[in-house]
Coordinates of C-alpha atoms and ligand atoms in Angstrom, one line a residue:
M1116 CA -19.6 3.6 -47.0
Q1117 CA -22.6 1.7 -45.2
D1118 CA -20.0 -0.9 -43.6
V1119 CA -17.5 1.6 -42.3
C1120 CA -20.4 3.4 -40.6
R1121 CA -21.4 0.2 -39.0
R1122 CA -18.1 -0.7 -37.8
F1123 CA -18.4 2.6 -36.0
E1124 CA -21.6 2.3 -34.5
E1125 CA -20.9 -1.1 -33.4
K1126 CA -17.7 0.1 -31.8
Q1127 CA -16.1 -2.7 -33.5
A1128 CA -13.5 0.2 -35.6
L1129 CA -10.0 0.6 -33.8
L1130 CA -9.7 4.7 -34.0
G1131 CA -6.0 5.8 -34.6
V1132 CA -5.3 9.7 -33.2
L1133 CA -2.2 11.0 -34.6
G1134 CA -0.3 13.9 -32.0
L1135 CA -1.2 13.3 -28.6
G1136 CA -0.6 16.5 -27.3
Y1137 CA -3.4 19.4 -26.1
V1138 CA -6.3 18.1 -28.8
G1139 CA -4.9 14.6 -29.3
L1140 CA -5.0 13.2 -26.2
P1141 CA -8.3 14.5 -24.9
L1142 CA -9.8 13.1 -28.2
A1143 CA -8.2 9.9 -27.9
V1144 CA -9.4 9.6 -24.0
S1145 CA -12.8 10.5 -25.0
Y1146 CA -13.1 7.7 -27.9
A1147 CA -12.0 5.3 -25.3
K1148 CA -14.4 6.5 -22.8
A1149 CA -17.2 5.9 -25.7
G1150 CA -16.4 2.3 -25.5
F1151 CA -13.8 2.4 -28.6
K1152 CA -10.2 0.8 -28.9
V1153 CA -8.0 3.4 -29.4
L1154 CA -4.3 3.6 -30.9
G1155 CA -2.4 6.7 -30.4
F1156 CA 0.3 7.9 -32.5
E1157 CA 3.3 10.2 -31.3
V1158 CA 7.0 10.9 -32.5
D1159 CA 7.9 11.9 -28.9
Q1160 CA 8.5 8.6 -27.2
T1161 CA 8.3 10.0 -23.3
K1162 CA 4.7 11.1 -24.3
A1163 CA 3.9 7.5 -25.7
D1164 CA 5.6 6.0 -22.4
A1165 CA 3.8 8.0 -20.1
I1166 CA 0.5 7.3 -21.7
N1167 CA 1.2 3.6 -21.6
R1168 CA 2.3 4.0 -17.8
G1169 CA -1.3 5.6 -17.6
E1170 CA 0.2 9.0 -16.6
S1171 CA -1.4 12.1 -18.0
Y1172 CA 0.8 15.2 -19.0
I1173 CA -2.8 17.3 -20.1
I1174 CA -4.1 19.6 -17.6
D1175 CA -7.8 18.6 -19.2
V1176 CA -7.1 15.2 -19.3
D1177 CA -8.5 13.1 -15.7
A1178 CA -5.2 10.9 -14.9
Q1179 CA -7.5 8.3 -13.5
E1180 CA -9.4 8.2 -16.5
L1181 CA -6.5 8.2 -19.0
A1182 CA -5.2 5.0 -16.5
A1183 CA -8.2 3.2 -16.4
A1184 CA -8.4 3.2 -20.2
V1185 CA -5.0 1.9 -20.4
A1186 CA -5.6 -1.0 -18.1
A1187 CA -8.6 -1.7 -19.6
G1188 CA -6.6 -2.4 -23.0
T1189 CA -8.9 0.5 -24.8
L1190 CA -5.9 3.1 -25.1
E1191 CA -2.5 2.4 -26.2
A1192 CA 0.3 4.9 -27.6
T1193 CA 2.9 4.2 -29.9
T1194 CA 5.7 5.6 -32.0
D1195 CA 5.3 2.6 -34.7
F1196 CA 3.6 4.4 -37.5
E1197 CA 3.4 0.8 -39.4
R1198 CA 0.7 0.2 -37.0
L1199 CA -1.4 2.8 -38.7
S1200 CA -2.0 0.1 -41.2
E1201 CA -4.3 -1.3 -38.2
V1202 CA -6.6 1.3 -37.7
D1203 CA -10.1 2.2 -39.4
S1204 CA -9.8 5.7 -38.8
V1205 CA -6.9 8.3 -38.0
N1206 CA -7.5 11.7 -36.8
I1207 CA -4.4 14.1 -37.2
C1208 CA -3.8 16.5 -34.3
V1209 CA -0.4 17.9 -35.0
P1210 CA 1.1 21.5 -34.5
T1211 CA 0.5 24.1 -37.2
P1212 CA 2.7 27.1 -36.3
L1213 CA 3.9 30.1 -38.1
G1214 CA 7.3 30.1 -39.7
K1215 CA 10.0 32.8 -39.1
T1216 CA 8.5 35.0 -41.7
R1217 CA 5.1 34.8 -39.9
D1218 CA 3.9 32.3 -43.0
P1219 CA 1.9 28.9 -42.1
D1220 CA 4.3 26.3 -41.3
I1221 CA 2.3 22.9 -42.4
S1222 CA 5.2 20.7 -42.5
Y1223 CA 3.8 18.3 -39.4
I1224 CA 0.8 18.1 -41.4
Q1225 CA 2.8 17.0 -44.4
S1226 CA 5.0 14.5 -42.2
A1227 CA 2.0 13.2 -40.5
V1228 CA 0.3 12.4 -44.1
A1229 CA 3.7 10.8 -45.4
S1230 CA 3.3 8.2 -42.6
I1231 CA -0.4 7.8 -43.4
V1232 CA 0.2 7.1 -47.1
P1233 CA 1.8 3.5 -46.7
A1234 CA -0.8 2.5 -44.4
L1235 CA -3.9 4.1 -46.3
H1236 CA -6.4 0.9 -47.1
K1237 CA -9.9 0.3 -48.2
G1238 CA -12.3 1.7 -46.0
M1239 CA -10.0 4.2 -44.0
V1240 CA -11.0 7.3 -42.7
V1241 CA -8.7 10.1 -42.3
I1242 CA -9.6 13.4 -40.9
L1243 CA -7.2 16.3 -40.0
E1244 CA -8.2 18.3 -36.8
S1245 CA -5.1 21.0 -36.9
T1246 CA -6.0 24.4 -37.4
T1247 CA -5.0 25.4 -41.2
Y1248 CA -5.5 27.7 -44.3
P1249 CA -8.3 26.8 -46.5
G1250 CA -7.4 24.0 -49.0
T1251 CA -5.1 22.1 -46.9
T1252 CA -7.1 19.1 -47.1
E1253 CA -8.0 19.3 -50.9
E1254 CA -4.7 20.8 -52.2
V1255 CA -2.0 19.0 -49.7
I1256 CA -3.5 16.1 -48.4
L1257 CA -5.8 14.7 -51.0
P1258 CA -3.0 14.5 -53.6
E1259 CA -0.8 12.3 -51.6
L1260 CA -3.5 9.8 -50.4
A1261 CA -5.0 9.8 -53.9
A1262 CA -1.7 8.8 -55.5
T1263 CA -2.0 5.5 -53.9
G1264 CA -4.4 4.7 -56.4
L1265 CA -7.5 4.5 -53.9
E1266 CA -10.3 6.6 -54.7
V1267 CA -11.8 9.2 -51.9
G1268 CA -15.2 9.0 -51.0
R1269 CA -15.4 5.4 -52.2
D1270 CA -12.3 3.9 -51.3
F1271 CA -10.9 5.9 -48.3
F1272 CA -12.8 9.0 -46.9
L1273 CA -11.0 12.2 -46.4
A1274 CA -12.5 15.4 -44.3
F1275 CA -11.5 18.3 -42.2
S1276 CA -13.3 19.1 -38.5
P1277 CA -11.5 21.9 -36.8
E1278 CA -10.8 20.9 -33.2
R1279 CA -12.4 23.6 -30.7
V1280 CA -11.2 22.6 -27.4
D1281 CA -10.1 25.4 -24.9
P1282 CA -7.7 24.0 -22.2
G1283 CA -8.9 24.9 -18.6
N1284 CA -12.3 25.2 -19.8
A1285 CA -14.5 23.6 -16.8
T1286 CA -17.6 24.0 -18.8
Y1287 CA -16.9 22.9 -22.5
N1288 CA -14.9 19.8 -23.7
T1289 CA -14.3 17.8 -26.6
V1290 CA -17.4 15.9 -25.9
N1291 CA -19.8 18.8 -25.5
I1292 CA -18.5 21.6 -28.1
P1293 CA -20.3 21.0 -31.4
K1294 CA -18.2 19.4 -33.9
V1295 CA -18.2 21.2 -37.3
V1296 CA -17.2 18.5 -40.2
G1297 CA -16.7 18.9 -44.1
G1298 CA -15.9 16.1 -46.1
V1299 CA -14.1 16.0 -49.4
T1300 CA -17.2 14.1 -51.1
D1301 CA -20.8 14.0 -49.5
A1302 CA -20.0 10.1 -48.5
C1303 CA -16.7 11.5 -46.7
T1304 CA -18.9 13.9 -44.7
E1305 CA -21.3 11.1 -43.8
V1306 CA -18.8 8.9 -42.5
A1307 CA -16.9 11.3 -40.5
S1308 CA -20.2 12.3 -39.2
C1309 CA -20.9 9.1 -38.0
L1310 CA -17.6 8.5 -36.3
Y1311 CA -18.3 11.7 -34.1
G1312 CA -21.7 11.1 -33.7
Q1313 CA -20.8 8.2 -31.6
V1314 CA -18.6 10.2 -29.1
M1315 CA -19.8 14.0 -29.7
D1316 CA -22.8 15.7 -28.4
T1317 CA -23.5 17.5 -31.5
V1318 CA -22.2 17.3 -35.2
V1319 CA -22.7 20.0 -37.3
P1320 CA -22.0 18.9 -41.1
V1321 CA -21.2 21.6 -43.7
S1322 CA -21.2 21.6 -47.5
S1323 CA -17.3 21.6 -48.0
V1324 CA -14.1 21.2 -46.5
R1325 CA -13.0 24.6 -47.2
V1326 CA -15.9 25.8 -45.3
A1327 CA -14.9 23.8 -42.3
E1328 CA -11.3 25.0 -42.5
T1329 CA -12.4 28.7 -42.9
V1330 CA -15.3 28.3 -39.6
K1331 CA -12.2 27.8 -37.3
L1332 CA -10.2 30.6 -38.8
L1333 CA -13.3 32.8 -38.8
E1334 CA -13.7 31.9 -34.8
N1335 CA -10.2 32.8 -34.0
T1336 CA -9.8 35.8 -36.2
F1337 CA -13.2 37.1 -34.4
R1338 CA -11.5 36.9 -31.0
S1339 CA -8.1 38.4 -32.2
V1340 CA -9.9 41.3 -34.0
N1341 CA -12.1 42.3 -31.0
I1342 CA -9.2 41.9 -28.5
G1343 CA -7.2 44.2 -31.0
L1344 CA -10.1 46.7 -30.7
V1345 CA -10.6 46.7 -27.3
N1346 CA -7.0 46.8 -26.6
E1347 CA -6.9 50.2 -28.6
I1348 CA -9.7 51.4 -26.8
A1349 CA -7.5 50.7 -23.6
L1350 CA -4.9 52.8 -25.2
M1351 CA -7.2 55.4 -25.8
C1352 CA -8.7 55.5 -22.5
S1353 CA -5.3 55.6 -20.8
A1354 CA -4.2 58.4 -23.0
M1355 CA -7.9 60.2 -21.7
D1356 CA -7.5 58.9 -18.1
I1357 CA -10.8 56.9 -18.3
D1358 CA -10.9 53.6 -16.5
V1359 CA -11.2 51.3 -19.4
W1360 CA -12.4 48.2 -17.3
E1361 CA -15.2 50.3 -16.1
V1362 CA -15.9 51.3 -19.5
I1363 CA -16.5 47.9 -20.6
D1364 CA -18.5 46.8 -17.7
G1365 CA -20.8 49.9 -18.4
A1366 CA -21.3 48.6 -21.7
A1367 CA -21.9 45.1 -20.9
T1368 CA -24.8 45.8 -19.3
K1369 CA -26.6 46.2 -22.7
P1370 CA -28.7 43.3 -22.9
F1371 CA -28.2 42.9 -26.7
G1372 CA -25.6 43.9 -29.6
F1373 CA -22.5 43.9 -27.3
M1374 CA -20.4 41.2 -26.3
P1375 CA -17.5 42.2 -23.6
F1376 CA -13.7 41.5 -24.8
Y1377 CA -11.0 42.6 -22.3
P1378 CA -7.9 44.4 -23.0
G1379 CA -4.5 42.9 -21.9
P1380 CA -0.8 42.4 -22.0
G1381 CA -0.8 40.9 -25.5
L1382 CA -2.2 37.5 -27.1
G1383 CA -0.8 34.1 -26.3
G1384 CA -1.2 30.3 -26.9
H1385 CA -1.3 27.9 -29.9
C1386 CA -4.4 29.8 -31.5
I1387 CA -5.2 33.3 -31.4
P1388 CA -2.0 34.9 -32.4
I1389 CA -1.2 32.5 -35.1
D1390 CA -4.6 31.3 -36.5
P1391 CA -5.6 34.6 -38.2
F1392 CA -2.4 34.9 -40.4
Y1393 CA -3.3 31.2 -41.9
L1394 CA -6.3 32.9 -43.3
S1395 CA -4.8 36.4 -44.3
W1396 CA -2.0 34.3 -45.7
K1397 CA -4.0 32.6 -48.1
A1398 CA -6.3 34.9 -48.6
K1399 CA -3.7 37.4 -50.0
Q1400 CA -2.6 34.6 -52.7
A1401 CA -6.4 34.8 -53.7
G1402 CA -5.8 38.6 -54.2
S1403 CA -7.9 39.8 -51.2
E1404 CA -6.6 42.2 -48.5
A1405 CA -6.8 41.1 -44.8
R1406 CA -6.9 44.8 -43.2
F1407 CA -8.8 43.7 -39.7
I1408 CA -6.3 40.9 -39.3
D1409 CA -3.4 43.0 -39.9
L1410 CA -4.3 45.7 -37.6
A1411 CA -5.5 43.6 -34.9
G1412 CA -2.0 41.9 -35.2
Q1413 CA 0.1 45.4 -34.9
V1414 CA -1.9 46.6 -32.2
N1415 CA -2.0 43.2 -29.9
S1416 CA 1.6 42.8 -30.6
F1417 CA 2.2 46.3 -29.4
M1418 CA 0.6 45.7 -25.9
P1419 CA 3.7 44.2 -24.1
R1420 CA 5.6 47.2 -25.1
H1421 CA 2.6 49.2 -23.6
V1422 CA 3.3 47.2 -20.4
L1423 CA 6.9 47.9 -20.5
N1424 CA 5.7 51.7 -20.6
L1425 CA 3.4 51.5 -17.8
V1426 CA 6.4 49.7 -15.8
T1427 CA 8.9 52.7 -16.6
E1428 CA 6.4 55.3 -15.9
A1429 CA 5.5 53.6 -12.4
L1430 CA 9.3 53.3 -11.4
N1431 CA 9.9 56.8 -12.9
Q1432 CA 7.1 58.2 -10.2
R1433 CA 9.1 56.4 -7.6
E1434 CA 12.1 58.2 -8.8
K1435 CA 13.7 54.6 -9.9
S1436 CA 14.8 53.7 -13.4
V1437 CA 14.2 50.3 -15.0
K1438 CA 17.8 49.4 -15.2
G1439 CA 18.9 47.8 -12.0
S1440 CA 15.4 47.6 -10.6
R1441 CA 14.0 44.3 -9.4
V1442 CA 11.0 43.4 -11.4
L1443 CA 8.9 40.5 -10.8
V1444 CA 6.5 39.2 -13.7
V1445 CA 3.4 37.2 -12.2
G1446 CA 2.0 34.3 -14.3
V1447 CA 3.8 33.0 -17.4
A1448 CA 1.2 30.9 -18.7
Y1449 CA -0.6 32.4 -21.6
K1450 CA -4.1 32.1 -19.4
P1451 CA -5.2 31.4 -15.9
G1452 CA -5.6 28.1 -14.9
I1453 CA -3.2 26.4 -17.3
D1454 CA 0.5 25.5 -17.8
D1455 CA 0.9 26.2 -21.6
V1456 CA 3.3 29.0 -21.9
R1457 CA 3.3 29.1 -25.9
E1458 CA 3.4 32.5 -27.6
S1459 CA 2.8 33.7 -24.0
P1460 CA 3.0 37.5 -23.8
A1461 CA 4.9 37.2 -20.2
L1462 CA 7.7 36.1 -22.0
D1463 CA 8.0 39.2 -24.3
I1464 CA 7.6 41.4 -21.2
L1465 CA 10.6 39.3 -19.5
E1466 CA 12.6 40.0 -22.7
L1467 CA 11.9 43.5 -22.7
L1468 CA 12.4 44.2 -19.1
T1469 CA 15.7 42.3 -19.4
G1470 CA 16.7 44.1 -22.4
R1471 CA 16.3 47.5 -20.5
G1472 CA 18.6 46.3 -17.6
A1473 CA 15.9 45.1 -15.0
R1474 CA 16.5 42.1 -12.8
A1475 CA 13.8 40.4 -14.0
A1476 CA 12.2 37.5 -11.9
W1477 CA 9.0 35.3 -12.6
Y1478 CA 6.4 33.4 -10.2
D1479 CA 3.7 30.6 -11.8
S1480 CA 2.1 28.5 -9.4
H1481 CA 1.5 25.9 -12.5
V1482 CA 4.7 26.6 -14.6
P1483 CA 7.8 24.5 -13.4
A1484 CA 10.4 26.3 -16.0
L1485 CA 10.6 28.9 -18.7
P1486 CA 11.1 27.8 -22.1
A1487 CA 14.4 28.0 -23.6
G1488 CA 16.1 31.0 -24.5
I1489 CA 14.2 33.4 -21.9
S1490 CA 16.0 34.3 -19.0
G1491 CA 14.4 35.5 -15.4
E1492 CA 15.1 34.4 -11.9
K1493 CA 12.4 31.8 -10.4
L1494 CA 10.6 33.3 -7.4
T1495 CA 9.3 30.0 -5.7
E1496 CA 7.9 31.8 -2.4
W1497 CA 4.7 33.7 -2.4
T1498 CA 5.3 35.6 0.6
T1499 CA 5.4 39.2 2.0
G1500 CA 9.0 39.1 2.6
S1501 CA 9.7 37.6 -0.7
L1502 CA 7.3 40.1 -2.6
G1503 CA 8.5 43.0 -0.6
D1504 CA 11.9 42.5 -2.2
F1505 CA 10.7 43.6 -5.5
D1506 CA 10.5 47.4 -7.0
A1507 CA 7.6 46.5 -9.2
V1508 CA 5.1 43.5 -10.0
V1509 CA 3.8 43.0 -13.1
V1510 CA 0.5 40.9 -13.0
V1511 CA 0.2 39.2 -16.8
T1512 CA -1.9 36.2 -15.9
P1513 CA -3.8 35.6 -12.7
H1514 CA -4.1 32.1 -11.9
P1515 CA -7.2 31.3 -9.6
D1516 CA -5.0 30.7 -6.2
L1517 CA -3.2 34.0 -6.3
D1518 CA -3.1 35.8 -3.1
H1519 CA -3.8 39.5 -4.0
D1520 CA -4.0 40.7 -0.6
L1521 CA -0.6 39.6 0.4
L1522 CA 0.9 40.9 -3.1
L1523 CA -0.8 44.2 -1.8
A1524 CA 0.4 44.3 1.6
A1525 CA 3.8 43.5 0.4
G1526 CA 4.1 47.2 -0.9
P1527 CA 5.8 47.2 -4.3
V1528 CA 4.0 48.9 -7.2
V1529 CA 1.7 46.6 -9.0
I1530 CA 1.2 47.0 -12.8
D1531 CA -2.2 44.9 -13.2
T1532 CA -2.6 44.3 -16.9
R1533 CA -5.9 42.0 -16.3
N1534 CA -7.8 43.7 -13.5
A1535 CA -7.2 41.2 -11.5
L1536 CA -7.3 43.6 -8.5
K1537 CA -10.4 44.7 -9.5
G1538 CA -12.4 46.4 -6.1
K1539 CA -9.1 46.8 -4.5
T1540 CA -7.7 50.5 -4.2
G1541 CA -4.5 51.7 -3.2
D1542 CA -1.6 54.1 -4.2
N1543 CA 0.8 51.0 -5.4
I1544 CA -1.8 49.8 -7.9
V1545 CA -1.5 50.9 -11.7
R1546 CA -4.0 49.6 -14.1
L1547 CA -3.8 48.5 -17.8
Ligands
LIG2839 N1 -4.2 23.7 -28.0 C1 -5.2 24.3 -28.3 O1 -5.6 24.9 -27.2 C2 -5.9 24.1 -29.7 C3 -7.1 24.3 -29.6 C4 -8.0 24.2 -30.9 C5 -7.1 23.8 -32.0 N2 -5.7 23.3 -31.9 C6 -5.1 23.2 -32.9 O2 -4.9 21.8 -32.8 C7 -3.5 21.5 -33.5 C8 -2.7 20.7 -32.3 O3 -2.6 21.9 -31.3 P1 -2.0 21.0 -29.9 O4 -2.0 22.1 -29.1 O5 -2.8 19.8 -29.4 O6 -0.2 21.0 -30.2 P2 0.7 20.0 -29.2 O7 2.2 20.5 -29.7 O8 0.2 20.1 -27.8 O9 0.6 18.7 -29.7 C9 1.0 17.8 -30.8 C10 1.5 16.7 -30.7 O10 1.7 16.0 -32.1 C11 3.0 15.5 -31.9 N3 3.4 15.4 -33.3 C12 4.0 16.2 -33.9 N4 4.6 16.0 -35.2 C13 4.1 14.5 -35.2 C14 3.7 13.3 -36.3 N5 4.5 13.4 -37.6 N6 3.1 12.2 -35.9 C15 2.8 12.1 -34.4 N7 2.8 12.9 -33.7 C16 3.3 14.3 -33.9 C17 3.7 16.2 -30.9 O11 5.0 15.7 -30.8 C18 2.9 16.5 -29.9 O12 2.7 15.6 -29.0 C19 -3.2 22.6 -33.9 O13 -3.4 23.0 -35.2 C20 -3.8 23.9 -33.1 O14 -3.7 24.7 -33.7 C21 -5.2 23.5 -30.7

């Protein structure tokens, strides 16, 4: 164990990162910046090629830093998984989506582990960073690695450390977000902590893998449930003709015991709409109910439909029907300032509008195209003329560069689902 730690401390180790997406690529670049040699493993040849040309495809990864690491020979990407035998450690950062029946789909983790097994060697450190249900590391990964005959905690080291990165966050990044680590044995926790300690500002060891796995699920369940609560409050306020945004601002003046969450058009992204169901799935197997998670899921998934109701009502007030009206959805990324459309409620809203016969269009200064299967005409010009052609505009994701004044001057009714037009007044504004 000491030898393994020493290789990390002396930056002699070659670090592997498996899965070079929103989580893996920032981690790989952070390792390289800290002075390690890094080998990234990707199934997508186009991503590996882009990295090796020194090009970044992730918003939070500075292209110059990545190019410098590649040019210095400290960062390389490969699709050759036999080269896993070269690395001293490997962080697994592959997707963990939900299946069609909203059950965990851990097939990406399983295939990642299948590629590590033939390369497992003495002293190797394997750390899962993908969000998953409690028990995955010990029940799914450990048996595969132990079947090689190598012993965990002595011959190789296995740990879980949740990735908590927040794409687009200018303050918190891979390095300054505290890193929670739980190993299968104490030695595993120690070795994994030693690795992260070379790069991360703060390492937080916990007593077990299951605790580390559940930490991440609590964090995202906390957000899902509180967003569900405030969405329900928004629906109540709407029924009582009370401005929910002003209510939240008022409540947030309390200096203790209240943390503001804001309503919106529905959940988006790879974490909050998905992760709580990893927890509830496992808890149900253990005979425990997950009532808050299920309820929050119901309320949050109703919000796109509520937005459709607001559009319908606003058009009705103007003696128009949804069918045949031109409706523009502004912002299809799941949150401001980023280009990620995964699980974005804007996609649900576009589908609902199209399903009702609207001539739906979309505008997003950060997103070049809609994912396959979602239809809508792309608006490329943000001008009074182009906006004035619409009967209604739905603001779903207001990127920082959005010109609100131009939108209001253009004239169509604006359904503002995020309070993006805070402080603005006008007969053509409908707030969620
Ligand atoms: N995106 C976020 O904000 C965020 C934040 C915290 C945690 N997470 C979690 O981190 C994990 C990864 O998420 P992400 O957003 O980086 O996903 P992503 O889709 O952006 O990246 C995953 C990458 O893994 C690659 N991949 C898939 N299977 C592979 C395999 N067998 N071998 C090598 N590469 C493989 C994919 O091609 C892709 O490039 C998920 O569990 C997610 O829940 C994501």
